[in-house]
Short mmCIF file of C-alpha atoms in Angstrom, two decimals:
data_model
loop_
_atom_site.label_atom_id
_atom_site.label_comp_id
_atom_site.label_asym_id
_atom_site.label_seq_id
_atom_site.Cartn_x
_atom_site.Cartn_y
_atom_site.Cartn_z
CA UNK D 1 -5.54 38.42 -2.83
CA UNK D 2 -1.76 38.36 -3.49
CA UNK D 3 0.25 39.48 -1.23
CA UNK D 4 3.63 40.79 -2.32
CA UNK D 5 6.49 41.09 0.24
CA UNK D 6 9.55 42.83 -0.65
CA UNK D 7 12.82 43.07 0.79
CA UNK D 8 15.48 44.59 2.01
CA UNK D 9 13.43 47.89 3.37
CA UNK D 10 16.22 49.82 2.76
CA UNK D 11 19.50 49.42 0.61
CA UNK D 12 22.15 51.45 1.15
CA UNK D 13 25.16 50.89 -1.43
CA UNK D 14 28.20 53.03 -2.95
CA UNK D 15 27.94 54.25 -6.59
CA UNK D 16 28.99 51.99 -9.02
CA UNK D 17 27.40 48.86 -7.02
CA UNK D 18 24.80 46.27 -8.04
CA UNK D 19 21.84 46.58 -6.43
CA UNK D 20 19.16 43.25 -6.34
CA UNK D 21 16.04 44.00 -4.67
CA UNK D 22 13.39 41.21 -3.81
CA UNK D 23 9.38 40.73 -4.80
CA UNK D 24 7.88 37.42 -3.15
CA UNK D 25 4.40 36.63 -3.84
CA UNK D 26 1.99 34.73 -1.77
CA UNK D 27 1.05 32.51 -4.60
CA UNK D 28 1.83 32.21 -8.14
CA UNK D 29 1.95 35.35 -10.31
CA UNK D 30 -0.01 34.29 -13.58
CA UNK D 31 1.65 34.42 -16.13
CA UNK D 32 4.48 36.33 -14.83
CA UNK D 33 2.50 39.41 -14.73
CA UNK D 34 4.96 41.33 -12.53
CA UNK D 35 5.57 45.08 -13.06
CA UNK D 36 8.52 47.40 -10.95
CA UNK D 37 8.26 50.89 -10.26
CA UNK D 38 10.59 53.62 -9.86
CA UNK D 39 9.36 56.46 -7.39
CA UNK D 40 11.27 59.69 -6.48
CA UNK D 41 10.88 61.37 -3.25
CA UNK D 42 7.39 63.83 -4.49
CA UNK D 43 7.22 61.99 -7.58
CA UNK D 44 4.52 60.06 -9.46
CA UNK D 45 5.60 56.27 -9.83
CA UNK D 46 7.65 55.83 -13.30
CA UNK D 47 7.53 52.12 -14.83
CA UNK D 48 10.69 50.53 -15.31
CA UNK D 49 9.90 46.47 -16.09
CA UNK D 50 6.55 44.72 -16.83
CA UNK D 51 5.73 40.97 -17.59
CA UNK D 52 8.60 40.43 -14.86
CA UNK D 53 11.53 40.82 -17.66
CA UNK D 54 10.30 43.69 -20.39
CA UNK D 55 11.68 47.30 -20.04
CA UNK D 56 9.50 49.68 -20.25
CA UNK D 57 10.37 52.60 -23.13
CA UNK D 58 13.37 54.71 -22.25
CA UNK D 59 14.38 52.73 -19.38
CA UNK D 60 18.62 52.01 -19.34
CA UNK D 61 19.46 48.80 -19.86
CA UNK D 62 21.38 48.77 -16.04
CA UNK D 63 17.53 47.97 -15.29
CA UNK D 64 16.52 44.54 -15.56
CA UNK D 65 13.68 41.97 -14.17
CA UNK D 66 13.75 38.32 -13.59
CA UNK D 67 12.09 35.59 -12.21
CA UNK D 68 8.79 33.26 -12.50
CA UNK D 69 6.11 31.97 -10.27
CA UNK D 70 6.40 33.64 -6.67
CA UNK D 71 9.86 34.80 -6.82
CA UNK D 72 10.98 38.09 -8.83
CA UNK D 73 14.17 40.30 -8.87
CA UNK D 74 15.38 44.01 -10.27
CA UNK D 75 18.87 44.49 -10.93
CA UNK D 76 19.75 47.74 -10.99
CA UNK D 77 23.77 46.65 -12.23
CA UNK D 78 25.38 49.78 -11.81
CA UNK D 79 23.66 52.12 -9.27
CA UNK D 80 24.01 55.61 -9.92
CA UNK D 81 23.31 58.68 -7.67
CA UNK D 82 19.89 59.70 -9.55
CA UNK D 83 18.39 56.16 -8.75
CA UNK D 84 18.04 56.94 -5.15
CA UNK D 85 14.64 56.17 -5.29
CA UNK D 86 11.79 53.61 -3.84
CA UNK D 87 11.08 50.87 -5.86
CA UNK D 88 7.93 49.36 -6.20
CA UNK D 89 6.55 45.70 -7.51
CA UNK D 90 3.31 45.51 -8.45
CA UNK D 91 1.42 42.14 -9.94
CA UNK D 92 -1.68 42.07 -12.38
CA UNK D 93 -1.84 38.48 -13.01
CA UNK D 94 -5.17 38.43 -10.64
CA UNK D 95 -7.61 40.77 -9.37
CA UNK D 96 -7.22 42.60 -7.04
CA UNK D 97 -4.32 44.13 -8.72
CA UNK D 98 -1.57 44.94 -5.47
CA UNK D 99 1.54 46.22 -4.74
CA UNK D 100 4.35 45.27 -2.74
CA UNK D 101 5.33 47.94 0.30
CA UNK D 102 8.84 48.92 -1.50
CA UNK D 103 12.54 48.82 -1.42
CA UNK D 104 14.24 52.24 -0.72
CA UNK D 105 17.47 52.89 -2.40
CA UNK D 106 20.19 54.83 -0.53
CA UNK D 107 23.82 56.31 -1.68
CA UNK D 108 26.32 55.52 0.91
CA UNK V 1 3.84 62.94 -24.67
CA UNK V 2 1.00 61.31 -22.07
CA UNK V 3 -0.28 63.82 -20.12
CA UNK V 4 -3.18 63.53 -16.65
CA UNK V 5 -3.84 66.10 -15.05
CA UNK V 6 -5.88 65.15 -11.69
CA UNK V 7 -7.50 67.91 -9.33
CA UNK V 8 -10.24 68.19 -6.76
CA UNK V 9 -8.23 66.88 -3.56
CA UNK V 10 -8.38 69.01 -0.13
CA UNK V 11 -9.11 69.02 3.21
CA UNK V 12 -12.54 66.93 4.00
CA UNK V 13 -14.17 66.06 7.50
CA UNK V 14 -14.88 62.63 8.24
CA UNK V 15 -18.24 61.56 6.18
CA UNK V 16 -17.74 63.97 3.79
CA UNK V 17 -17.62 63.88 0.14
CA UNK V 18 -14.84 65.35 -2.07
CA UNK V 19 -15.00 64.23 -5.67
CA UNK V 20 -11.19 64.03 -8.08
CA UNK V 21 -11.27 64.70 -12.05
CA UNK V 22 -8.54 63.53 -13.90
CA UNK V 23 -7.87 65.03 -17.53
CA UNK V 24 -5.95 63.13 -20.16
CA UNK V 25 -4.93 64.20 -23.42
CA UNK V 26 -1.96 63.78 -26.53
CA UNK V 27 -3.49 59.85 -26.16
CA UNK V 28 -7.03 58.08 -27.89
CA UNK V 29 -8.66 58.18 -24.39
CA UNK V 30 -12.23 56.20 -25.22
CA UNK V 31 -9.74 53.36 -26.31
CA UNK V 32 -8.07 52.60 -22.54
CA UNK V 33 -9.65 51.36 -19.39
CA UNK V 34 -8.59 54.47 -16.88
CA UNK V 35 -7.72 53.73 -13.01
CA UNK V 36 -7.35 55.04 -9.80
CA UNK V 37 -4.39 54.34 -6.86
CA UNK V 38 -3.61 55.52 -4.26
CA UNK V 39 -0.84 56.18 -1.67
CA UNK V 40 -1.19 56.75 2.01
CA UNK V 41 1.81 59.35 3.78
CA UNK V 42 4.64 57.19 3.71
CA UNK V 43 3.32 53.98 2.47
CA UNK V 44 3.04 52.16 -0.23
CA UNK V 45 0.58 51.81 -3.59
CA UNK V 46 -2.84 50.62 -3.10
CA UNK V 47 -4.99 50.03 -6.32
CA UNK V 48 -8.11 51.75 -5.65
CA UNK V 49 -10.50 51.00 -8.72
CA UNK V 50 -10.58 50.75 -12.52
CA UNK V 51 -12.82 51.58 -15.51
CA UNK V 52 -13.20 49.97 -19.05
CA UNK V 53 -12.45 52.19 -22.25
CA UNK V 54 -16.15 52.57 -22.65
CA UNK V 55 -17.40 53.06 -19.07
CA UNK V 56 -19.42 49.95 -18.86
CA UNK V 57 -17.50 47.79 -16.05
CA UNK V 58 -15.96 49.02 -12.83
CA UNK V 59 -14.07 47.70 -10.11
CA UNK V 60 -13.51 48.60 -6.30
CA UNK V 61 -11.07 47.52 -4.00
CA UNK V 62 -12.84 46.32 -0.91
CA UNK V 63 -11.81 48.83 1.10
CA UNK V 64 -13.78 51.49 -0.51
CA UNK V 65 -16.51 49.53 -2.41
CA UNK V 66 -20.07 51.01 -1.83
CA UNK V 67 -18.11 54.33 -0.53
CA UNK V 68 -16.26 55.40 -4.14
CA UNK V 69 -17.71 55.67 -7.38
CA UNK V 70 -15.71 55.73 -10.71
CA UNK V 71 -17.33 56.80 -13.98
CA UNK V 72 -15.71 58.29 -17.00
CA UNK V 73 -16.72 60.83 -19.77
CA UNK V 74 -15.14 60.26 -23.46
CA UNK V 75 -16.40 63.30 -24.70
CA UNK V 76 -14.47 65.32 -22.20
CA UNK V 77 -11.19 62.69 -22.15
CA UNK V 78 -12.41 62.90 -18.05
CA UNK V 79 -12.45 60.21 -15.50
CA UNK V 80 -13.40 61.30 -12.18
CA UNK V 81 -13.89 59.02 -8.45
CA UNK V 82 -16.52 60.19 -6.39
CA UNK V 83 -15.89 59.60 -3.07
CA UNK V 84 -18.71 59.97 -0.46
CA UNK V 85 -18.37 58.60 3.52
CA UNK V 86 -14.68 59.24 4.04
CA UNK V 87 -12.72 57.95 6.70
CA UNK V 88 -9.31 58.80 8.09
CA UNK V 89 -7.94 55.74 6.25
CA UNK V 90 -8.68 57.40 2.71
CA UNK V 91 -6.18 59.95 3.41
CA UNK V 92 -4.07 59.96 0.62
CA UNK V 93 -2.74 61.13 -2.75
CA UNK V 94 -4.86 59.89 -5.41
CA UNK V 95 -3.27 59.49 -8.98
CA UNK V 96 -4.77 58.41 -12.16
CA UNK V 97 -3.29 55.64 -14.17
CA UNK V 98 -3.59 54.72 -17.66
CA UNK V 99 -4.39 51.17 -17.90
CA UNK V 100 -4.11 48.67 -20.77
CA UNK V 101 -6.89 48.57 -24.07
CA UNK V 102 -8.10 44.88 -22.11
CA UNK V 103 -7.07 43.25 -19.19
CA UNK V 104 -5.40 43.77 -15.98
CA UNK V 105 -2.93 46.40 -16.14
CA UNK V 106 0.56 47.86 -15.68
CA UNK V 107 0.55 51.79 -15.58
CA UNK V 108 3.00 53.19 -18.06
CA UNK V 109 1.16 56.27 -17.26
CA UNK V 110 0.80 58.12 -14.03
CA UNK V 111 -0.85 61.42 -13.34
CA UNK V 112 1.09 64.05 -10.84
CA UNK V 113 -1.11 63.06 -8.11
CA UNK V 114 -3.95 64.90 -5.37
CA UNK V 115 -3.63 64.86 -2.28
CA UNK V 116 -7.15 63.99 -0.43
CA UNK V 117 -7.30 64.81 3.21
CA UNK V 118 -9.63 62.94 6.04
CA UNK V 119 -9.54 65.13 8.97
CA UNK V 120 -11.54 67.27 11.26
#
């Protein structure tokens, strides 16, 4: 099983900032098979990027995914107050499908 | 617009059964594998299992194989989880995701959620 570590926890930044959270995966993600999540406090979890760099419909372009093999990234570029928010990486190169344990955004 | 619609979450005692529907519509439902995850209070996203478009493979995730049972029903655009021998540990909300047409998925697609609780 893959193991997905992100990191920080928590971010806490002003408006206006870039925010770059972290997805590290035990072992090679095949074929860079790497989806984020956005999740609001109650919420159901929105999709935001799959195959690591692809937005998913209706997502702004201050969104974006990089990365290959065990190391991934989302940029949010400009943070905004409405993307306070957890954000979730999930990979589905392998079975069993899994999740990382999130990234909280905070507004300073 | 996508829309699931899951139900059938509540409050359970420990070995009990409790079983979720999840409705889809505005989508061809017979022509996308359907899953379930779930997410514990304050935790993070655990895939729990998956069903092809037509209903004839399933997966478990080891913590609940032998205990859950997925199945589907195209007439009724339905996909339920039966879920018999509950522990603590399956306390949760359950949401249904649309998966892909073939292969492992992404979930562009979530339902609202049910919250399933383990407790006596």
């Amino acid at each position: 099983e893959i193991v997905l570590t992100q990191s920080p926890g928590t971010l806490s930044l002003s408006p206006g900032e870039r925010a770059t959270l972290s997805c590290r995966a035990s072992q090679s993600v095949s074929s860079n098979y790497l989806a984020w999540y956005q999740q609001k406090p109650a919420q159901a979890p929105r999709l935001l990027i799959y195959g690591a760099s692809s937005r998913a419909t209706g997502i702004p372009d201050r969104f974006s995914g990089s990365g290959s093999g065990t190391d991934f990234t989302l940029t949010i570029s400009r943070l905004e107050p409405e993307d306070v928010a957890v954000y979730h990486c999930q990979q589905y190169g392998s079975s069993p499908l899994t999740f990382g344990g999130g990234t909280k955004v905070e507004i300073k | 617009e996508v829309q699931l619609l899951e139900s059938g979450g509540g409050l359970v005692q420990p070995g009990g059964s409790l079983r979720l529907s999840c409705v889809a519509s505005k989508f061809s439902f017979s022509t996308y594998n359907m899953d379930w995850v779930r997410q514990a209070p304050g935790k993070g996203l655990e895939w729990v299992s998956g069903i092809t478009n037509g209903g004839d493979k399933t997966y478990y995730a080891d913590s609940v194989k032998g205990r859950l049972t997925i199945s589907r029903d195209n007439s009724k655009n339905e996909v339920y989880l039966q879920m018999d021998s509950l522990r603590a540990e399956d306390t949760a909300v359950y949401y249904c995701a649309r998966g892909l047409v073939a292969g492992r998925p992404y979930y562009e697609y979530w339902g609202q959620g049910t919250l399933v609780t383990v407790s006596s």
